[in-house]
Amino acid sequence: MKIAVIGAGNVGATLGLRWADNGHAVAFGAPDPAAEKYERLRGRANVTLQTPSAAATGADVIVLATPWDATQSAIESLGDLQGRIIIDCTNPIAYGPQGLYLTLGFSESGGERVAQWAKGAHVFKTLNQVGFNVMADPSQFPVAPMMYVAGDDAAGKRTALSLVGELGFDARDAGPLTTARLLEPLAMFWIQRAATGPDGRDFSFAHVSANTPS
């Protein structure tokens, strides 16, 4: 599969390299692909560094791993997104006098805002609920970490669930994209616990059901 990862920071680089190691052709989209900060991505098998628009051209899936305040302009740089599959890993987070906070709340989500900007695309909110260190190796946990996927298109959701699952997550269908209104506050709770809890960033969430066969 051809995957365009827009943004090559901690989250984008971690996800893209893991998918590349699994045999996918990953194109990282960055404003300045020649920048020294992307040196660790060069020479990796199945990986290219391009501008965002070039990376998105011909990609089967586009992954948004941009800072929230750069997300709209990143989407607008990608051109026509009608019918494209977009995995939205962003969270609508900003800094204020009290520290980090969500700029959107329970009546609208960042995922829904992404769908407005990426007109006609099939948007799926996922891979936003934990930090990049968890994404790097979910197998470090005794129970597979849960990762919910919210979105409206059934065929595209199967693709998103598959890509999330092959990373080692317990990929779960969270229903329509409006569920992102709950998944983004869950991410904010993870961030708060990572900053103040006894486990630091080395924890995740798990889905455990009483109805699961033993």
CSV table of N, CA and C in Angstrom, one decimal, residues 1 60-62 83-88 121-126 149-164 173 175:
chain,number,residue,atom,x,y,z
A,1,MET,N,0.8,-1.2,0.0
A,1,MET,CA,0.0,0.0,0.0
A,1,MET,C,0.9,1.2,0.0
A,60,ASP,N,-2.6,5.7,-1.5
A,60,ASP,CA,-3.9,5.0,-1.1
A,60,ASP,C,-4.5,5.5,0.2
A,61,VAL,N,-3.6,6.0,1.1
A,61,VAL,CA,-4.0,6.5,2.4
A,61,VAL,C,-3.2,7.7,2.7
A,62,ILE,N,-3.8,8.8,3.2
A,62,ILE,CA,-3.1,10.0,3.6
A,62,ILE,C,-3.2,10.1,5.1
A,83,GLY,N,-12.9,11.6,-2.2
A,83,GLY,CA,-12.9,10.2,-2.2
A,83,GLY,C,-11.6,9.6,-1.6
A,84,ARG,N,-10.7,10.4,-1.1
A,84,ARG,CA,-9.5,9.9,-0.5
A,84,ARG,C,-9.7,9.4,0.9
A,85,ILE,N,-8.9,8.5,1.4
A,85,ILE,CA,-8.9,8.0,2.8
A,85,ILE,C,-7.9,8.8,3.6
A,86,ILE,N,-8.3,9.5,4.6
A,86,ILE,CA,-7.5,10.3,5.5
A,86,ILE,C,-7.5,9.7,6.9
A,87,ILE,N,-6.4,9.3,7.4
A,87,ILE,CA,-6.3,9.0,8.9
A,87,ILE,C,-5.8,10.2,9.6
A,88,ASP,N,-6.7,10.7,10.5
A,88,ASP,CA,-6.4,12.0,11.2
A,88,ASP,C,-5.9,11.6,12.6
A,121,ALA,N,-13.4,13.9,1.3
A,121,ALA,CA,-12.5,12.8,1.8
A,121,ALA,C,-13.2,12.0,2.8
A,122,HIS,N,-12.8,10.7,3.0
A,122,HIS,CA,-13.2,9.8,4.0
A,122,HIS,C,-12.3,9.9,5.2
A,123,VAL,N,-12.7,10.6,6.2
A,123,VAL,CA,-11.8,10.9,7.4
A,123,VAL,C,-12.0,10.0,8.5
A,124,PHE,N,-10.9,9.5,9.1
A,124,PHE,CA,-11.0,8.6,10.2
A,124,PHE,C,-10.1,9.1,11.4
A,125,LYS,N,-10.7,9.3,12.5
A,125,LYS,CA,-10.0,9.8,13.7
A,125,LYS,C,-9.4,8.5,14.4
A,126,THR,N,-8.1,8.5,14.5
A,126,THR,CA,-7.5,7.4,15.2
A,126,THR,C,-6.0,7.7,15.4
A,149,VAL,N,-11.1,3.7,16.2
A,149,VAL,CA,-11.1,4.3,14.9
A,149,VAL,C,-12.6,4.8,14.7
A,150,ALA,N,-12.7,6.1,14.5
A,150,ALA,CA,-14.0,6.7,14.2
A,150,ALA,C,-14.1,7.2,12.8
A,151,GLY,N,-15.1,6.9,12.1
A,151,GLY,CA,-15.3,7.4,10.7
A,151,GLY,C,-16.6,6.9,10.1
A,152,ASP,N,-17.0,7.4,9.0
A,152,ASP,CA,-18.3,7.1,8.4
A,152,ASP,C,-18.3,6.2,7.2
A,153,ASP,N,-17.2,6.0,6.5
A,153,ASP,CA,-17.2,5.2,5.3
A,153,ASP,C,-16.8,3.8,5.7
A,154,ALA,N,-17.6,2.8,5.4
A,154,ALA,CA,-17.4,1.4,5.8
A,154,ALA,C,-16.1,0.8,5.1
A,155,ALA,N,-15.9,1.0,3.8
A,155,ALA,CA,-14.8,0.4,3.1
A,155,ALA,C,-13.5,1.1,3.6
A,156,GLY,N,-13.5,2.4,3.7
A,156,GLY,CA,-12.3,3.1,4.2
A,156,GLY,C,-12.0,2.7,5.7
A,157,LYS,N,-13.0,2.5,6.5
A,157,LYS,CA,-12.7,2.1,7.9
A,157,LYS,C,-12.1,0.8,8.0
A,158,ARG,N,-12.4,-0.2,7.1
A,158,ARG,CA,-11.7,-1.5,7.1
A,158,ARG,C,-10.2,-1.3,6.8
A,159,THR,N,-9.9,-0.4,5.9
A,159,THR,CA,-8.5,-0.1,5.6
A,159,THR,C,-7.8,0.5,6.8
A,160,ALA,N,-8.5,1.5,7.5
A,160,ALA,CA,-7.9,2.2,8.7
A,160,ALA,C,-7.7,1.2,9.8
A,161,LEU,N,-8.7,0.4,10.1
A,161,LEU,CA,-8.6,-0.6,11.1
A,161,LEU,C,-7.4,-1.6,10.9
A,162,SER,N,-7.3,-2.0,9.6
A,162,SER,CA,-6.2,-2.9,9.2
A,162,SER,C,-4.8,-2.3,9.5
A,163,LEU,N,-4.6,-1.0,9.1
A,163,LEU,CA,-3.4,-0.3,9.3
A,163,LEU,C,-3.1,-0.1,10.8
A,164,VAL,N,-4.1,0.2,11.6
A,164,VAL,CA,-3.9,0.3,13.0
A,164,VAL,C,-3.6,-1.0,13.6
A,173,ASP,N,-13.6,-0.5,16.2
A,173,ASP,CA,-14.5,0.5,15.5
A,173,ASP,C,-15.3,1.3,16.6
A,175,GLY,N,-17.4,3.7,15.7
A,175,GLY,CA,-18.6,4.3,15.2
A,175,GLY,C,-18.3,5.5,14.3
